[in-house]
Amino acid sequence: MIQTVLNSIPTPSFEYALLSPILIMFFAACLGVLVEAFVSIEKRRFAHLIIVFTSLLFAFFAVALQSGPNGRALVANGTVALDGPGWILQGTILLVATLSALLFAESKVDPLGDAFASRASTLPGGEEEKTVTKLGWTQTEIWPLFLFSICGMLLFVTANDLLVLFVALEVMSLPLYLLAGLARRRRLLSQEASLKYFILGALASAILLFGSALTYAYTGSLEFGQISNGISSANNSPGLLTAAIALVAVGMLFKVGAVPFHQWVPDVYMGSPTPVTSFMAGAVKVAAFGGLLRVFYVAFGALVWDWRPLIWVVAGLTMVVGSVIALAQSDFKRMLAYSSISNGGFILVGFSATNRPAIAAVLIYLIAYAFATVGAFALLTLIREQAGESSTLIRWKGLGKKSPLVAALMSLFMLSFAGIPLTSGFTAKFGVFTAAISGGATALVLVGVLASVIAAVFYVRVIILMFFSDPIPDGPFVVVPSVFTTIAITSSALVTIILGLFPQLIIDLISSASVFLR
Amino acid sequence: MNFPWLLIILLIPLIASVLLFIPKKYVIFKDQQIALYSSLITLLFVIVVALQFDTSSNAATQFDISFDWIPVFGISFHLGLTGISLVLIALTAVLTPIVILATEHEGQKKNREFLMWILLIEASALAVFLARDLFLFYVVFEAMLVPIFFLVGRFGGPRKNAAALKFILFGLAGGLVMLAALIWLYFAAATQLGRGTFSISALSNELNLDIWTERWLFLGFFFAFALKAPMVPGHTWLPDTAEQATPGTSTMLIGILDKVGTYGMLAILLPIFPNASKEFAPAIIGFAVFGVIYGALIAIAQKDMKRTFAYISISHFGFIVMGIFSFTSIGMIGSTIYMVAHGLSTAGLFLTAGYLIRQKDNSLIQNFGGLTKAAPVMTGLFLVAGLASIALPGMAGFVAEFMVLTGTFQVYKIPAIIATLAIVLAAIYMLWLYQRVFTGNENKDSKNIVDLNKKQILILSPIVVLTVLFGFYPTPIIKIAETSIANTMTYVGVTDPQPIIEKVVSK
């Protein structure tokens, strides 16, 4: 009896080589936990840095070596899809996360140490906090958390099964909730951000899970390919399916920060330590959109005519609301948060086209945006006052006089966000608009054009403040970073320029890899 | 491939601006030398190209040079010379060294940066006039907002920040609408021609859009060009920008870059969207005539010299647009000459007045008066530039305005007659301005105004010489532009109206 049951369960096939990027990050994260347990406190930081950068490097090599045409397969019993977009997304996440890791590792710009609280458990403003800060302790647990989060992202963008997707989402998000609350400066704000992110994130996860359950109820499967078949063949009531898709959509759109599920973004981006914010706006954004693409293109692809109008509305709202509210922001981090929302809208414009150019356009947009946004946040960490980063925009007046280089690079990223030609932002915008027009959404492109003009106002205003205004007395100063931040800024600037001047390089890479396996 | 003349013309100012960008210690030349010599070498190359330009050839473009840029979208880096672009790159190449020489003081401590932006403007203006790929045209069209934005914001007057913001927003608004139209055009072309292309020649020769698509696309492009040129009612950024910008910036902006709008109408709108152009022509002529009169009237009422010049330009852009949409060869050639004449007279006005404004750090008309004694040379030069601007016979502007009005009159009688009123208004705004600034009672510190020195006279003299030369002998421009205008007429499918001669019956 037992024997027959056991025989009826297929032996899971597990393609270790193809899954190696995920496994490497998972292994590294576990190793990080062991480091916390066994390595002496003075050596921990160094050990973590070695583990993190080595594992990122190896994982990236694993992606690069296997992502060729031979490396495309459904693995782990069809629950993970390693296809062109999957590999591209994994590679992008690893690269962008590396830049964020460089910011995590920076400990020279703040005289007190890195960007994280010395001991998260101490009371903000209390005596104990002062003591541990004076002792120069650092919260090295950030590193395993960071690695687990990346592990979750790598799985999230390749998950081909709603349950795996959910698990990946949680592995990716839980560390982020913690990381968001660990800022060294303005700790109350940071803890508030963490709590807010956790509660809203948990709610969204629950909604996604409920949606998955309903999908299972309707189609009898959790695997994307089977869901797609089930939708075409099942004769159940369409109401169930509508509810299922709506709930999954809400869960996913929350993660990407689309209007009207965007309220968490500004508070969380503002409260989190800036390296973590860069991680959320960069790698997490890439992962969230990657997951969204796969779920809707593969699992719900048969219903494109039903959900597309919804995405049009969400995309239009996201662009306009994000841009308009960003106009009123006086804090740079908050402004970039709304800019991230608005950029999400542009990605949705490309996403709504649901054809092959759309996949390529979304991927290119994600790459261009992720690098530029990490660069902008990295520059923010250099602009400081006694009390920490100086993110009040009005105080940036005349920054161009104090540090032409920082101001010029910041202007480069702002121009890229504004979509000025010869920067990566223009390539990206051209791509999504092209995809949308080929998908018949010309009206949406016009809304996008309008939103771009509105958005240009606040991007350009940063340049005006830095270069065209006279410095204020006791304004912020610019610190010289260590090699970590320097590398991060230089690489994002290079990517921004190169993708602007020679977009062919990336178009070739991506359009050959923009088909989902199902 | 032939000798890449056009690429070299483009690269000289670009390399020079890079030299001005990298830290001073790595460069052996002086800033002013780099800027001046590079612009002079560019001019030299343009002259060499102009001498080789074959006016008898019927080819659409000459000196073509093309590289693949983004082959997936059929985008190439394609430069080519038409008659109209030759005229405009020559204007650019002539004005840039003059501006560099005449504005030595404008950059002050940031002179290096000032010159870098000026050279970038020259490079982008050359690129935009030479681009034969619509995507390349668009990219430069948008990218050239940046140098002007920085010039206005870094070197402008007290309200420069607002002016710079307004400038770049108007530019982006036009540009992004054009981007949407551009992508739409790409798909329309891909569907019809079976291959995606942005080549201007291919689009104008082979494309045959259905009429509604053509109408929408026309409007998308026209919107961008009309904001750039600028036409009333999209003009409000120009006076604000010109008021806050330095005279050198304004010369580059109004004298050269705004021509991109009218150039785009002539070289892109008409060939690619011939049917829609014909349909919308009456409405556009209406807007243009309104702009001509409106600009002239508002110019009279201005209190600030730079604003006056801006409104005068708005009036003149109305004339240029009118000539283009008259669809007569005389009107279109008139518009081409007008672009040159307007570039020269704008440079004359802004730069001469610039010397004056700089001494008082103020451009309000009421602060000046009775300068004839203190600064007779400046007075004379300003009068010449002013008269050139209002199209006195013997100046290039007269030839242009006369041709535009003649061309328009052949097709649109009443608009042409109304536009003629602007000649009277022009006399009012210019002579009244001259009267208030240079004649009349001496202002209490008018005596302190220093007249132009010999060097400054020498710098400005090419403008006067060229204005008078083309006033008496416009043939070179006509010869060069003739073929491209004839080609454009063919694309649109119009011919010049034949004069009707009534038979006179003798009694």
mmCIF file of N, CA, C and O in Angstrom, chain B residues 310-352:
data_model
loop_
_atom_site.group_PDB
_atom_site.id
_atom_site.type_symbol
_atom_site.label_atom_id
_atom_site.label_comp_id
_atom_site.label_asym_id
_atom_site.label_seq_id
_atom_site.Cartn_x
_atom_site.Cartn_y
_atom_site.Cartn_z
ATOM 1 N N ALA B 310 12.643 89.935 -28.908
ATOM 2 C CA ALA B 310 11.985 88.629 -28.956
ATOM 3 C C ALA B 310 10.661 88.720 -29.698
ATOM 4 O O ALA B 310 10.350 87.885 -30.550
ATOM 5 N N TYR B 311 9.879 89.762 -29.377
ATOM 6 C CA TYR B 311 8.582 89.877 -30.061
ATOM 7 C C TYR B 311 8.765 90.198 -31.538
ATOM 8 O O TYR B 311 7.982 89.739 -32.378
ATOM 9 N N ILE B 312 9.789 90.974 -31.856
ATOM 10 C CA ILE B 312 10.064 91.219 -33.276
ATOM 11 C C ILE B 312 10.313 89.878 -33.972
ATOM 12 O O ILE B 312 9.797 89.608 -35.061
ATOM 13 N N SER B 313 11.082 89.016 -33.310
ATOM 14 C CA SER B 313 11.370 87.712 -33.911
ATOM 15 C C SER B 313 10.102 86.907 -34.092
ATOM 16 O O SER B 313 9.941 86.226 -35.106
ATOM 17 N N ILE B 314 9.214 86.980 -33.098
ATOM 18 C CA ILE B 314 7.967 86.229 -33.223
ATOM 19 C C ILE B 314 7.203 86.693 -34.461
ATOM 20 O O ILE B 314 6.674 85.893 -35.239
ATOM 21 N N SER B 315 7.181 88.000 -34.656
ATOM 22 C CA SER B 315 6.531 88.542 -35.851
ATOM 23 C C SER B 315 7.210 88.001 -37.114
ATOM 24 O O SER B 315 6.543 87.588 -38.063
ATOM 25 N N HIS B 316 8.548 87.974 -37.080
ATOM 26 C CA HIS B 316 9.264 87.527 -38.273
ATOM 27 C C HIS B 316 9.075 86.033 -38.538
ATOM 28 O O HIS B 316 8.994 85.610 -39.676
ATOM 29 N N PHE B 317 9.006 85.251 -37.446
ATOM 30 C CA PHE B 317 8.752 83.822 -37.654
ATOM 31 C C PHE B 317 7.408 83.611 -38.342
ATOM 32 O O PHE B 317 7.240 82.685 -39.118
ATOM 33 N N GLY B 318 6.459 84.508 -38.034
ATOM 34 C CA GLY B 318 5.181 84.451 -38.726
ATOM 35 C C GLY B 318 5.373 84.575 -40.237
ATOM 36 O O GLY B 318 4.804 83.809 -41.015
ATOM 37 N N PHE B 319 6.218 85.517 -40.630
ATOM 38 C CA PHE B 319 6.496 85.684 -42.061
ATOM 39 C C PHE B 319 7.100 84.410 -42.658
ATOM 40 O O PHE B 319 6.720 83.969 -43.738
ATOM 41 N N ILE B 320 8.061 83.847 -41.925
ATOM 42 C CA ILE B 320 8.746 82.667 -42.476
ATOM 43 C C ILE B 320 7.743 81.525 -42.683
ATOM 44 O O ILE B 320 7.701 80.897 -43.741
ATOM 45 N N VAL B 321 6.907 81.301 -41.654
ATOM 46 C CA VAL B 321 5.928 80.221 -41.761
ATOM 47 C C VAL B 321 4.963 80.497 -42.916
ATOM 48 O O VAL B 321 4.598 79.598 -43.676
ATOM 49 N N MET B 322 4.584 81.768 -43.042
ATOM 50 C CA MET B 322 3.664 82.150 -44.117
ATOM 51 C C MET B 322 4.248 81.780 -45.478
ATOM 52 O O MET B 322 3.571 81.200 -46.331
ATOM 53 N N GLY B 323 5.519 82.110 -45.660
ATOM 54 C CA GLY B 323 6.161 81.811 -46.944
ATOM 55 C C GLY B 323 6.205 80.318 -47.213
ATOM 56 O O GLY B 323 5.953 79.869 -48.330
ATOM 57 N N ILE B 324 6.503 79.552 -46.160
ATOM 58 C CA ILE B 324 6.618 78.102 -46.347
ATOM 59 C C ILE B 324 5.270 77.516 -46.765
ATOM 60 O O ILE B 324 5.180 76.730 -47.698
ATOM 61 N N PHE B 325 4.215 77.925 -46.066
ATOM 62 C CA PHE B 325 2.916 77.314 -46.341
ATOM 63 C C PHE B 325 2.157 77.989 -47.479
ATOM 64 O O PHE B 325 1.001 77.676 -47.705
ATOM 65 N N SER B 326 2.828 78.927 -48.152
ATOM 66 C CA SER B 326 2.177 79.480 -49.345
ATOM 67 C C SER B 326 2.270 78.482 -50.498
ATOM 68 O O SER B 326 1.534 78.571 -51.466
ATOM 69 N N PHE B 327 3.215 77.509 -50.386
ATOM 70 C CA PHE B 327 3.435 76.517 -51.442
ATOM 71 C C PHE B 327 3.737 77.146 -52.789
ATOM 72 O O PHE B 327 3.291 76.681 -53.818
ATOM 73 N N THR B 328 4.473 78.234 -52.760
ATOM 74 C CA THR B 328 4.980 78.778 -54.017
ATOM 75 C C THR B 328 6.490 78.805 -53.886
ATOM 76 O O THR B 328 7.005 78.985 -52.774
ATOM 77 N N SER B 329 7.192 78.600 -54.996
ATOM 78 C CA SER B 329 8.647 78.540 -54.845
ATOM 79 C C SER B 329 9.181 79.894 -54.416
ATOM 80 O O SER B 329 10.130 79.970 -53.637
ATOM 81 N N ILE B 330 8.549 80.950 -54.876
ATOM 82 C CA ILE B 330 9.067 82.261 -54.485
ATOM 83 C C ILE B 330 8.864 82.478 -52.986
ATOM 84 O O ILE B 330 9.736 82.994 -52.284
ATOM 85 N N GLY B 331 7.737 82.020 -52.468
ATOM 86 C CA GLY B 331 7.486 82.156 -51.032
ATOM 87 C C GLY B 331 8.462 81.326 -50.222
ATOM 88 O O GLY B 331 9.016 81.778 -49.216
ATOM 89 N N MET B 332 8.712 80.091 -50.669
ATOM 90 C CA MET B 332 9.604 79.216 -49.901
ATOM 91 C C MET B 332 11.043 79.696 -49.959
ATOM 92 O O MET B 332 11.753 79.695 -48.948
ATOM 93 N N ILE B 333 11.476 80.117 -51.139
ATOM 94 C CA ILE B 333 12.845 80.651 -51.219
ATOM 95 C C ILE B 333 12.928 81.911 -50.371
ATOM 96 O O ILE B 333 13.905 82.151 -49.653
ATOM 97 N N GLY B 334 11.855 82.718 -50.429
ATOM 98 C CA GLY B 334 11.807 83.913 -49.588
ATOM 99 C C GLY B 334 11.990 83.540 -48.127
ATOM 100 O O GLY B 334 12.754 84.177 -47.405
ATOM 101 N N SER B 335 11.302 82.473 -47.707
ATOM 102 C CA SER B 335 11.430 82.055 -46.304
ATOM 103 C C SER B 335 12.854 81.643 -45.976
ATOM 104 O O SER B 335 13.360 81.931 -44.886
ATOM 105 N N THR B 336 13.488 80.937 -46.922
ATOM 106 C CA THR B 336 14.868 80.521 -46.670
ATOM 107 C C THR B 336 15.770 81.745 -46.499
ATOM 108 O O THR B 336 16.588 81.807 -45.575
ATOM 109 N N ILE B 337 15.612 82.713 -47.396
ATOM 110 C CA ILE B 337 16.421 83.926 -47.249
ATOM 111 C C ILE B 337 16.056 84.639 -45.948
ATOM 112 O O ILE B 337 16.902 85.181 -45.245
ATOM 113 N N TYR B 338 14.782 84.584 -45.620
ATOM 114 C CA TYR B 338 14.335 85.235 -44.395
ATOM 115 C C TYR B 338 15.048 84.643 -43.188
ATOM 116 O O TYR B 338 15.437 85.351 -42.257
ATOM 117 N N MET B 339 15.213 83.326 -43.204
ATOM 118 C CA MET B 339 15.893 82.694 -42.063
ATOM 119 C C MET B 339 17.306 83.260 -41.912
ATOM 120 O O MET B 339 17.760 83.542 -40.807
ATOM 121 N N VAL B 340 17.988 83.416 -43.050
ATOM 122 C CA VAL B 340 19.346 83.965 -42.989
ATOM 123 C C VAL B 340 19.288 85.415 -42.535
ATOM 124 O O VAL B 340 20.007 85.827 -41.613
ATOM 125 N N ALA B 341 18.411 86.183 -43.172
ATOM 126 C CA ALA B 341 18.335 87.612 -42.854
ATOM 127 C C ALA B 341 17.986 87.804 -41.390
ATOM 128 O O ALA B 341 18.576 88.641 -40.696
ATOM 129 N N HIS B 342 17.050 87.008 -40.918
ATOM 130 C CA HIS B 342 16.635 87.135 -39.523
ATOM 131 C C HIS B 342 17.763 86.734 -38.579
ATOM 132 O O HIS B 342 17.994 87.391 -37.560
ATOM 133 N N GLY B 343 18.498 85.678 -38.938
ATOM 134 C CA GLY B 343 19.636 85.285 -38.111
ATOM 135 C C GLY B 343 20.637 86.418 -38.004
ATOM 136 O O GLY B 343 21.108 86.749 -36.905
ATOM 137 N N LEU B 344 20.939 87.028 -39.138
ATOM 138 C CA LEU B 344 21.930 88.112 -39.133
ATOM 139 C C LEU B 344 21.428 89.322 -38.352
ATOM 140 O O LEU B 344 22.137 89.882 -37.515
ATOM 141 N N SER B 345 20.169 89.722 -38.622
ATOM 142 C CA SER B 345 19.702 90.947 -37.970
ATOM 143 C C SER B 345 19.511 90.716 -36.478
ATOM 144 O O SER B 345 19.773 91.607 -35.664
ATOM 145 N N THR B 346 19.087 89.513 -36.091
ATOM 146 C CA THR B 346 18.963 89.219 -34.662
ATOM 147 C C THR B 346 20.314 89.313 -33.988
ATOM 148 O O THR B 346 20.447 89.914 -32.914
ATOM 149 N N ALA B 347 21.323 88.719 -34.649
ATOM 150 C CA ALA B 347 22.668 88.803 -34.080
ATOM 151 C C ALA B 347 23.082 90.262 -33.955
ATOM 152 O O ALA B 347 23.612 90.694 -32.922
ATOM 153 N N GLY B 348 22.813 91.050 -35.020
ATOM 154 C CA GLY B 348 23.176 92.458 -34.985
ATOM 155 C C GLY B 348 22.518 93.176 -33.822
ATOM 156 O O GLY B 348 23.169 93.883 -33.042
ATOM 157 N N LEU B 349 21.213 92.976 -33.673
ATOM 158 C CA LEU B 349 20.476 93.676 -32.614
ATOM 159 C C LEU B 349 20.960 93.251 -31.238
ATOM 160 O O LEU B 349 21.295 94.075 -30.386
ATOM 161 N N PHE B 350 20.990 91.942 -31.008
ATOM 162 C CA PHE B 350 21.326 91.469 -29.668
ATOM 163 C C PHE B 350 22.766 91.809 -29.293
ATOM 164 O O PHE B 350 23.040 92.196 -28.162
ATOM 165 N N LEU B 351 23.682 91.649 -30.249
ATOM 166 C CA LEU B 351 25.082 91.851 -29.888
ATOM 167 C C LEU B 351 25.394 93.327 -29.712
ATOM 168 O O LEU B 351 26.098 93.719 -28.782
ATOM 169 N N THR B 352 24.862 94.184 -30.609
ATOM 170 C CA THR B 352 25.098 95.617 -30.436
ATOM 171 C C THR B 352 24.478 96.084 -29.136
ATOM 172 O O THR B 352 25.115 96.750 -28.317
#
